């Protein structure tokens, strides 16, 4: 009889453990960039590494999108990427960046 009571208590304990919902992990902070040039639209996403600031992740996303826009260009890749970033700052090339899941205190730029 005692074994039966122990079995029932174990089953009830297991049932209670299974019914507790586990919280979903928070999404990792990231930025998505889109660069629009005369060769088309190029997109890239950069994930934050550790507690990396929004501005650094934003810059990496833009650099990756610029690198994609430079694939197949006649210029050297490094020169093309540098010119792309300068053209973005000078508003000669269109760019948009959206960042997600950064801490509320991290108020870096989210677009432009």
GROMACS .gro file of N, CA, C and O in nm:
model
  448
    1UNK      N    1   0.081  -0.118   0.000
    1UNK     CA    2   0.000   0.000   0.000
    1UNK      C    3   0.086   0.125   0.000
    1UNK      O    4   0.054   0.221  -0.068
    2UNK      N    5   0.196   0.126   0.074
    2UNK     CA    6   0.283   0.243   0.081
    2UNK      C    7   0.345   0.273  -0.054
    2UNK      O    8   0.359   0.389  -0.091
    3UNK      N    9   0.381   0.171  -0.129
    3UNK     CA   10   0.442   0.192  -0.260
    3UNK      C   11   0.342   0.260  -0.353
    3UNK      O   12   0.378   0.351  -0.428
    4UNK      N   13   0.220   0.221  -0.348
    4UNK     CA   14   0.116   0.280  -0.432
    4UNK      C   15   0.099   0.429  -0.398
    4UNK      O   16   0.086   0.512  -0.488
    5UNK      N   17   0.101   0.465  -0.272
    5UNK     CA   18   0.087   0.604  -0.231
    5UNK      C   19   0.206   0.687  -0.278
    5UNK      O   20   0.191   0.800  -0.324
    6UNK      N   21   0.325   0.631  -0.272
    6UNK     CA   22   0.445   0.700  -0.318
    6UNK      C   23   0.437   0.722  -0.469
    6UNK      O   24   0.472   0.829  -0.520
    7UNK      N   25   0.391   0.622  -0.542
    7UNK     CA   26   0.378   0.634  -0.687
    7UNK      C   27   0.280   0.745  -0.725
    7UNK      O   28   0.306   0.823  -0.815
    8UNK      N   29   0.170   0.752  -0.655
    8UNK     CA   30   0.070   0.854  -0.681
    8UNK      C   31   0.128   0.993  -0.653
    8UNK      O   32   0.110   1.086  -0.731
    9UNK      N   33   0.202   1.008  -0.544
    9UNK     CA   34   0.261   1.137  -0.509
    9UNK      C   35   0.365   1.178  -0.613
    9UNK      O   36   0.375   1.295  -0.651
   10UNK      N   37   0.444   1.083  -0.662
   10UNK     CA   38   0.542   1.113  -0.765
   10UNK      C   39   0.474   1.158  -0.894
   10UNK      O   40   0.517   1.254  -0.959
   11UNK      N   41   0.368   1.090  -0.933
   11UNK     CA   42   0.295   1.127  -1.054
   11UNK      C   43   0.234   1.266  -1.041
   11UNK      O   44   0.238   1.345  -1.136
   12UNK      N   45   0.179   1.298  -0.926
   12UNK     CA   46   0.123   1.430  -0.904
   12UNK      C   47   0.232   1.537  -0.908
   12UNK      O   48   0.213   1.646  -0.963
   13UNK      N   49   0.348   1.507  -0.851
   13UNK     CA   50   0.460   1.601  -0.854
   13UNK      C   51   0.509   1.624  -0.995
   13UNK      O   52   0.538   1.737  -1.035
   14UNK      N   53   0.519   1.518  -1.074
   14UNK     CA   54   0.563   1.533  -1.213
   14UNK      C   55   0.461   1.611  -1.294
   14UNK      O   56   0.498   1.694  -1.378
   15UNK      N   57   0.336   1.587  -1.271
   15UNK     CA   58   0.232   1.661  -1.344
   15UNK      C   59   0.239   1.810  -1.312
   15UNK      O   60   0.222   1.895  -1.400
   16UNK      N   61   0.266   1.843  -1.188
   16UNK     CA   62   0.276   1.984  -1.149
   16UNK      C   63   0.396   2.049  -1.215
   16UNK      O   64   0.391   2.164  -1.257
   17UNK      N   65   0.508   1.977  -1.226
   17UNK     CA   66   0.628   2.033  -1.289
   17UNK      C   67   0.608   2.057  -1.437
   17UNK      O   68   0.656   2.156  -1.492
   18UNK      N   69   0.538   1.969  -1.504
   18UNK     CA   70   0.516   1.983  -1.647
   18UNK      C   71   0.424   2.100  -1.681
   18UNK      O   72   0.433   2.158  -1.787
   19UNK      N   73   0.336   2.135  -1.591
   19UNK     CA   74   0.237   2.238  -1.623
   19UNK      C   75   0.293   2.380  -1.607
   19UNK      O   76   0.231   2.475  -1.650
   20UNK      N   77   0.411   2.395  -1.544
   20UNK     CA   78   0.469   2.527  -1.527
   20UNK      C   79   0.530   2.574  -1.659
   20UNK      O   80   0.620   2.511  -1.712
   21UNK      N   81   0.480   2.684  -1.715
   21UNK     CA   82   0.537   2.731  -1.842
   21UNK      C   83   0.674   2.792  -1.820
   21UNK      O   84   0.700   2.860  -1.721
   22UNK      N   85   0.763   2.764  -1.913
   22UNK     CA   86   0.897   2.822  -1.907
   22UNK      C   87   0.896   2.950  -1.991
   22UNK      O   88   0.842   2.951  -2.101
   23UNK      N   89   0.955   3.057  -1.939
   23UNK     CA   90   0.957   3.181  -2.016
   23UNK      C   91   1.045   3.164  -2.140
   23UNK      O   92   1.148   3.099  -2.137
   24UNK      N   93   1.001   3.225  -2.250
   24UNK     CA   94   1.078   3.221  -2.374
   24UNK      C   95   1.202   3.307  -2.358
   24UNK      O   96   1.197   3.412  -2.295
   25UNK      N   97   1.313   3.264  -2.413
   25UNK     CA   98   1.434   3.347  -2.403
   25UNK      C   99   1.414   3.478  -2.479
   25UNK      O  100   1.349   3.482  -2.582
   26UNK      N  101   1.471   3.583  -2.424
   26UNK     CA  102   1.460   3.715  -2.488
   26UNK      C  103   1.539   3.714  -2.618
   26UNK      O  104   1.645   3.652  -2.626
   27UNK      N  105   1.489   3.781  -2.721
   27UNK     CA  106   1.564   3.786  -2.846
   27UNK      C  107   1.694   3.863  -2.827
   27UNK      O  108   1.701   3.957  -2.748
   28UNK      N  109   1.797   3.822  -2.899
   28UNK     CA  110   1.926   3.889  -2.890
   28UNK      C  111   1.917   4.025  -2.957
   28UNK      O  112   1.850   4.041  -3.059
   29UNK      N  113   1.982   4.127  -2.901
   29UNK     CA  114   1.983   4.258  -2.965
   29UNK      C  115   2.046   4.249  -3.104
   29UNK      O  116   2.145   4.178  -3.124
   30UNK      N  117   1.985   4.318  -3.200
   30UNK     CA  118   2.037   4.315  -3.336
   30UNK      C  119   1.995   4.441  -3.411
   30UNK      O  120   1.905   4.513  -3.367
   31UNK      N  121   2.061   4.465  -3.523
   31UNK     CA  122   2.025   4.575  -3.612
   31UNK      C  123   2.020   4.521  -3.755
   31UNK      O  124   2.106   4.442  -3.795
   32UNK      N  125   1.921   4.564  -3.830
   32UNK     CA  126   1.907   4.529  -3.971
   32UNK      C  127   1.926   4.654  -4.053
   32UNK      O  128   1.866   4.758  -4.021
   33UNK      N  129   2.008   4.645  -4.157
   33UNK     CA  130   2.036   4.761  -4.241
   33UNK      C  131   1.997   4.732  -4.385
   33UNK      O  132   2.006   4.617  -4.431
   34UNK      N  133   1.955   4.836  -4.454
   34UNK     CA  134   1.926   4.828  -4.596
   34UNK      C  135   1.995   4.946  -4.663
   34UNK      O  136   1.980   5.060  -4.619
   35UNK      N  137   2.074   4.918  -4.765
   35UNK     CA  138   2.144   5.021  -4.841
   35UNK      C  139   2.091   5.015  -4.983
   35UNK      O  140   2.083   4.908  -5.044
   36UNK      N  141   2.052   5.131  -5.037
   36UNK     CA  142   1.998   5.138  -5.172
   36UNK      C  143   2.095   5.219  -5.258
   36UNK      O  144   2.119   5.336  -5.231
   37UNK      N  145   2.151   5.152  -5.359
   37UNK     CA  146   2.244   5.217  -5.451
   37UNK      C  147   2.190   5.207  -5.593
   37UNK      O  148   2.081   5.151  -5.614
   38UNK      N  149   2.267   5.255  -5.689
   38UNK     CA  150   2.226   5.243  -5.828
   38UNK      C  151   2.229   5.098  -5.876
   38UNK      O  152   2.171   5.065  -5.979
   39UNK      N  153   2.292   5.008  -5.800
   39UNK     CA  154   2.297   4.865  -5.835
   39UNK      C  155   2.185   4.785  -5.768
   39UNK      O  156   2.175   4.665  -5.789
   40UNK      N  157   2.105   4.848  -5.683
   40UNK     CA  158   1.995   4.778  -5.618
   40UNK      C  159   1.989   4.801  -5.469
   40UNK      O  160   2.054   4.890  -5.414
   41UNK      N  161   1.910   4.716  -5.402
   41UNK     CA  162   1.890   4.724  -5.258
   41UNK      C  163   1.961   4.606  -5.192
   41UNK      O  164   1.947   4.492  -5.237
   42UNK      N  165   2.036   4.634  -5.086
   42UNK     CA  166   2.116   4.532  -5.020
   42UNK      C  167   2.089   4.534  -4.870
   42UNK      O  168   2.090   4.641  -4.809
   43UNK      N  169   2.062   4.416  -4.814
   43UNK     CA  170   2.025   4.407  -4.673
   43UNK      C  171   2.123   4.321  -4.596
   43UNK      O  172   2.180   4.226  -4.650
   44UNK      N  173   2.141   4.355  -4.468
   44UNK     CA  174   2.227   4.277  -4.379
   44UNK      C  175   2.179   4.296  -4.236
   44UNK      O  176   2.118   4.398  -4.203
   45UNK      N  177   2.207   4.197  -4.152
   45UNK     CA  178   2.172   4.202  -4.011
   45UNK      C  179   2.296   4.172  -3.928
   45UNK      O  180   2.374   4.085  -3.965
   46UNK      N  181   2.313   4.245  -3.819
   46UNK     CA  182   2.425   4.221  -3.727
   46UNK      C  183   2.369   4.196  -3.588
   46UNK      O  184   2.281   4.268  -3.541
   47UNK      N  185   2.417   4.092  -3.522
   47UNK     CA  186   2.378   4.058  -3.385
   47UNK      C  187   2.477   4.122  -3.288
   47UNK      O  188   2.596   4.128  -3.317
   48UNK      N  189   2.427   4.167  -3.176
   48UNK     CA  190   2.514   4.222  -3.071
   48UNK      C  191   2.597   4.109  -3.011
   48UNK      O  192   2.548   3.997  -2.994
   49UNK      N  193   2.722   4.137  -2.984
   49UNK     CA  194   2.810   4.040  -2.920
   49UNK      C  195   2.830   4.084  -2.776
   49UNK      O  196   2.885   4.190  -2.749
   50UNK      N  197   2.782   4.003  -2.683
   50UNK     CA  198   2.790   4.039  -2.542
   50UNK      C  199   2.703   4.160  -2.512
   50UNK      O  200   2.588   4.166  -2.552
   51UNK      N  201   2.761   4.259  -2.446
   51UNK     CA  202   2.685   4.381  -2.413
   51UNK      C  203   2.724   4.496  -2.506
   51UNK      O  204   2.728   4.611  -2.467
   52UNK      N  205   2.749   4.463  -2.632
   52UNK     CA  206   2.789   4.561  -2.732
   52UNK      C  207   2.682   4.669  -2.748
   52UNK      O  208   2.563   4.640  -2.750
   53UNK      N  209   2.725   4.794  -2.760
   53UNK     CA  210   2.633   4.907  -2.772
   53UNK      C  211   2.563   4.908  -2.908
   53UNK      O  212   2.615   4.859  -3.007
   54UNK      N  213   2.444   4.965  -2.908
   54UNK     CA  214   2.362   4.975  -3.028
   54UNK      C  215   2.439   5.040  -3.144
   54UNK      O  216   2.430   4.993  -3.258
   55UNK      N  217   2.511   5.146  -3.119
   55UNK     CA  218   2.580   5.219  -3.226
   55UNK      C  219   2.683   5.131  -3.297
   55UNK      O  220   2.696   5.137  -3.419
   56UNK      N  221   2.754   5.047  -3.223
   56UNK     CA  222   2.852   4.958  -3.285
   56UNK      C  223   2.783   4.851  -3.370
   56UNK      O  224   2.831   4.818  -3.479
   57UNK      N  225   2.674   4.797  -3.321
   57UNK     CA  226   2.600   4.695  -3.397
   57UNK      C  227   2.540   4.758  -3.522
   57UNK      O  228   2.543   4.700  -3.631
   58UNK      N  229   2.488   4.879  -3.508
   58UNK     CA  230   2.432   4.953  -3.621
   58UNK      C  231   2.538   4.973  -3.729
   58UNK      O  232   2.513   4.952  -3.847
   59UNK      N  233   2.658   5.011  -3.689
   59UNK     CA  234   2.767   5.035  -3.784
   59UNK      C  235   2.805   4.905  -3.856
   59UNK      O  236   2.827   4.905  -3.976
   60UNK      N  237   2.812   4.795  -3.780
   60UNK     CA  238   2.846   4.667  -3.843
   60UNK      C  239   2.741   4.624  -3.944
   60UNK      O  240   2.773   4.570  -4.049
   61UNK      N  241   2.613   4.650  -3.914
   61UNK     CA  242   2.506   4.615  -4.008
   61UNK      C  243   2.520   4.697  -4.137
   61UNK      O  244   2.506   4.643  -4.247
   62UNK      N  245   2.548   4.827  -4.123
   62UNK     CA  246   2.568   4.911  -4.241
   62UNK      C  247   2.690   4.866  -4.321
   62UNK      O  248   2.685   4.861  -4.445
   63UNK      N  249   2.799   4.833  -4.253
   63UNK     CA  250   2.919   4.787  -4.323
   63UNK      C  251   2.891   4.658  -4.400
   63UNK      O  252   2.937   4.642  -4.513
   64UNK      N  253   2.813   4.568  -4.340
   64UNK     CA  254   2.780   4.442  -4.408
   64UNK      C  255   2.692   4.467  -4.531
   64UNK      O  256   2.712   4.405  -4.635
   65UNK      N  257   2.596   4.557  -4.518
   65UNK     CA  258   2.510   4.589  -4.632
   65UNK      C  259   2.592   4.655  -4.742
   65UNK      O  260   2.573   4.627  -4.861
   66UNK      N  261   2.685   4.744  -4.705
   66UNK     CA  262   2.774   4.806  -4.803
   66UNK      C  263   2.861   4.701  -4.871
   66UNK      O  264   2.882   4.707  -4.993
   67UNK      N  265   2.911   4.605  -4.795
   67UNK     CA  266   2.994   4.499  -4.852
   67UNK      C  267   2.915   4.420  -4.956
   67UNK      O  268   2.967   4.388  -5.064
   68UNK      N  269   2.788   4.392  -4.927
   68UNK     CA  270   2.704   4.322  -5.024
   68UNK      C  271   2.684   4.406  -5.150
   68UNK      O  272   2.681   4.354  -5.261
   69UNK      N  273   2.669   4.537  -5.132
   69UNK     CA  274   2.647   4.623  -5.248
   69UNK      C  275   2.774   4.631  -5.334
   69UNK      O  276   2.766   4.663  -5.452
   70UNK      N  277   2.889   4.602  -5.277
   70UNK     CA  278   3.017   4.611  -5.348
   70UNK      C  279   3.057   4.481  -5.417
   70UNK      O  280   3.156   4.479  -5.491
   71UNK      N  281   2.985   4.373  -5.392
   71UNK     CA  282   3.019   4.246  -5.456
   71UNK      C  283   3.005   4.262  -5.607
   71UNK      O  284   2.904   4.310  -5.657
   72UNK      N  285   3.108   4.225  -5.678
   72UNK     CA  286   3.105   4.236  -5.823
   72UNK      C  287   3.139   4.374  -5.876
   72UNK      O  288   3.138   4.396  -5.996
   73UNK      N  289   3.170   4.468  -5.787
   73UNK     CA  290   3.207   4.602  -5.832
   73UNK      C  291   3.349   4.599  -5.889
   73UNK      O  292   3.430   4.517  -5.851
   74UNK      N  293   3.376   4.690  -5.982
   74UNK     CA  294   3.509   4.696  -6.045
   74UNK      C  295   3.615   4.747  -5.947
   74UNK      O  296   3.732   4.715  -5.959
   75UNK      N  297   3.573   4.829  -5.850
   75UNK     CA  298   3.666   4.885  -5.752
   75UNK      C  299   3.709   4.777  -5.653
   75UNK      O  300   3.643   4.674  -5.639
   76UNK      N  301   3.817   4.802  -5.582
   76UNK     CA  302   3.859   4.712  -5.475
   76UNK      C  303   3.752   4.714  -5.366
   76UNK      O  304   3.691   4.817  -5.340
   77UNK      N  305   3.731   4.601  -5.303
   77UNK     CA  306   3.623   4.587  -5.204
   77UNK      C  307   3.635   4.687  -5.090
   77UNK      O  308   3.535   4.748  -5.050
   78UNK      N  309   3.756   4.705  -5.035
   78UNK     CA  310   3.773   4.797  -4.922
   78UNK      C  311   3.741   4.941  -4.961
   78UNK      O  312   3.674   5.013  -4.887
   79UNK      N  313   3.786   4.982  -5.077
   79UNK     CA  314   3.760   5.119  -5.124
   79UNK      C  315   3.611   5.138  -5.150
   79UNK      O  316   3.554   5.242  -5.115
   80UNK      N  317   3.548   5.038  -5.206
   80UNK     CA  318   3.404   5.046  -5.235
   80UNK      C  319   3.323   5.059  -5.106
   80UNK      O  320   3.233   5.141  -5.095
   81UNK      N  321   3.356   4.975  -5.005
   81UNK     CA  322   3.284   4.981  -4.877
   81UNK      C  323   3.303   5.116  -4.809
   81UNK      O  324   3.207   5.174  -4.757
   82UNK      N  325   3.425   5.166  -4.811
   82UNK     CA  326   3.452   5.297  -4.749
   82UNK      C  327   3.373   5.407  -4.819
   82UNK      O  328   3.313   5.493  -4.754
   83UNK      N  329   3.372   5.404  -4.950
   83UNK     CA  330   3.298   5.505  -5.025
   83UNK      C  331   3.147   5.493  -4.998
   83UNK      O  332   3.078   5.594  -4.984
   84UNK      N  333   3.098   5.372  -4.986
   84UNK     CA  334   2.956   5.350  -4.956
   84UNK      C  335   2.920   5.415  -4.823
   84UNK      O  336   2.819   5.486  -4.813
   85UNK      N  337   3.002   5.394  -4.719
   85UNK     CA  338   2.973   5.452  -4.588
   85UNK      C  339   2.980   5.605  -4.591
   85UNK      O  340   2.897   5.673  -4.529
   86UNK      N  341   3.076   5.660  -4.666
   86UNK     CA  342   3.086   5.805  -4.680
   86UNK      C  343   2.964   5.859  -4.755
   86UNK      O  344   2.906   5.962  -4.716
   87UNK      N  345   2.922   5.788  -4.859
   87UNK     CA  346   2.805   5.831  -4.936
   87UNK      C  347   2.677   5.825  -4.852
   87UNK      O  348   2.587   5.907  -4.869
   88UNK      N  349   2.670   5.731  -4.759
   88UNK     CA  350   2.553   5.725  -4.669
   88UNK      C  351   2.551   5.849  -4.581
   88UNK      O  352   2.447   5.914  -4.566
   89UNK      N  353   2.667   5.885  -4.524
   89UNK     CA  354   2.675   6.005  -4.439
   89UNK      C  355   2.642   6.131  -4.516
   89UNK      O  356   2.586   6.225  -4.461
   90UNK      N  357   2.678   6.134  -4.646
   90UNK     CA  358   2.653   6.252  -4.729
   90UNK      C  359   2.515   6.248  -4.794
   90UNK      O  360   2.481   6.336  -4.873
   91UNK      N  361   2.436   6.145  -4.763
   91UNK     CA  362   2.300   6.127  -4.817
   91UNK      C  363   2.301   6.110  -4.969
   91UNK      O  364   2.202   6.141  -5.036
   92UNK      N  365   2.410   6.057  -5.024
   92UNK     CA  366   2.415   6.026  -5.167
   92UNK      C  367   2.362   5.885  -5.193
   92UNK      O  368   2.325   5.853  -5.304
   93UNK      N  369   2.365   5.803  -5.089
   93UNK     CA  370   2.315   5.666  -5.096
   93UNK      C  371   2.211   5.651  -4.987
   93UNK      O  372   2.230   5.696  -4.874
   94UNK      N  373   2.100   5.589  -5.021
   94UNK     CA  374   1.993   5.569  -4.922
   94UNK      C  375   2.027   5.456  -4.827
   94UNK      O  376   2.083   5.354  -4.867
   95UNK      N  377   1.996   5.475  -4.701
   95UNK     CA  378   2.021   5.371  -4.601
   95UNK      C  379   1.917   5.381  -4.492
   95UNK      O  380   1.871   5.489  -4.457
   96UNK      N  381   1.881   5.263  -4.440
   96UNK     CA  382   1.785   5.257  -4.329
   96UNK      C  383   1.833   5.147  -4.235
   96UNK      O  384   1.872   5.040  -4.278
   97UNK      N  385   1.829   5.177  -4.105
   97UNK     CA  386   1.871   5.080  -4.004
   97UNK      C  387   1.763   5.073  -3.896
   97UNK      O  388   1.716   5.175  -3.849
   98UNK      N  389   1.727   4.951  -3.859
   98UNK     CA  390   1.633   4.931  -3.748
   98UNK      C  391   1.698   4.837  -3.649
   98UNK      O  392   1.747   4.731  -3.686
   99UNK      N  393   1.698   4.878  -3.523
   99UNK     CA  394   1.758   4.797  -3.416
   99UNK      C  395   1.648   4.747  -3.323
   99UNK      O  396   1.549   4.817  -3.299
  100UNK      N  397   1.668   4.626  -3.271
  100UNK     CA  398   1.567   4.562  -3.187
  100UNK      C  399   1.630   4.500  -3.063
  100UNK      O  400   1.743   4.454  -3.066
  101UNK      N  401   1.554   4.501  -2.955
  101UNK     CA  402   1.584   4.429  -2.830
  101UNK      C  403   1.706   4.481  -2.755
  101UNK      O  404   1.769   4.407  -2.681
  102UNK      N  405   1.740   4.608  -2.772
  102UNK     CA  406   1.848   4.666  -2.692
  102UNK      C  407   1.791   4.715  -2.560
  102UNK      O  408   1.672   4.747  -2.551
  103UNK      N  409   1.873   4.722  -2.455
  103UNK     CA  410   1.824   4.772  -2.326
  103UNK      C  411   1.769   4.913  -2.341
  103UNK      O  412   1.812   4.990  -2.427
  104UNK      N  413   1.673   4.947  -2.256
  104UNK     CA  414   1.608   5.079  -2.264
  104UNK      C  415   1.706   5.194  -2.248
  104UNK      O  416   1.688   5.300  -2.303
  105UNK      N  417   1.814   5.176  -2.175
  105UNK     CA  418   1.910   5.283  -2.152
  105UNK      C  419   2.000   5.308  -2.272
  105UNK      O  420   2.068   5.410  -2.281
  106UNK      N  421   2.003   5.216  -2.369
  106UNK     CA  422   2.089   5.230  -2.487
  106UNK      C  423   2.012   5.310  -2.592
  106UNK      O  424   1.930   5.257  -2.664
  107UNK      N  425   2.038   5.440  -2.599
  107UNK     CA  426   1.961   5.529  -2.684
  107UNK      C  427   2.034   5.566  -2.814
  107UNK      O  428   2.019   5.676  -2.865
  108UNK      N  429   2.111   5.475  -2.871
  108UNK     CA  430   2.181   5.502  -2.995
  108UNK      C  431   2.084   5.526  -3.109
  108UNK      O  432   1.965   5.502  -3.100
  109UNK      N  433   2.137   5.573  -3.221
  109UNK     CA  434   2.056   5.602  -3.339
  109UNK      C  435   1.987   5.474  -3.387
  109UNK      O  436   2.044   5.367  -3.383
  110UNK      N  437   1.865   5.486  -3.433
  110UNK     CA  438   1.792   5.369  -3.482
  110UNK      C  439   1.765   5.376  -3.631
  110UNK      O  440   1.723   5.279  -3.690
  111UNK      N  441   1.787   5.488  -3.694
  111UNK     CA  442   1.767   5.495  -3.838
  111UNK      C  443   1.858   5.599  -3.896
  111UNK      O  444   1.907   5.688  -3.828
  112UNK      N  445   1.878   5.589  -4.024
  112UNK     CA  446   1.959   5.689  -4.095
  112UNK      C  447   2.096   5.641  -4.122
  112UNK      O  448   2.143   5.542  -4.086
   0.00000   0.00000   0.00000
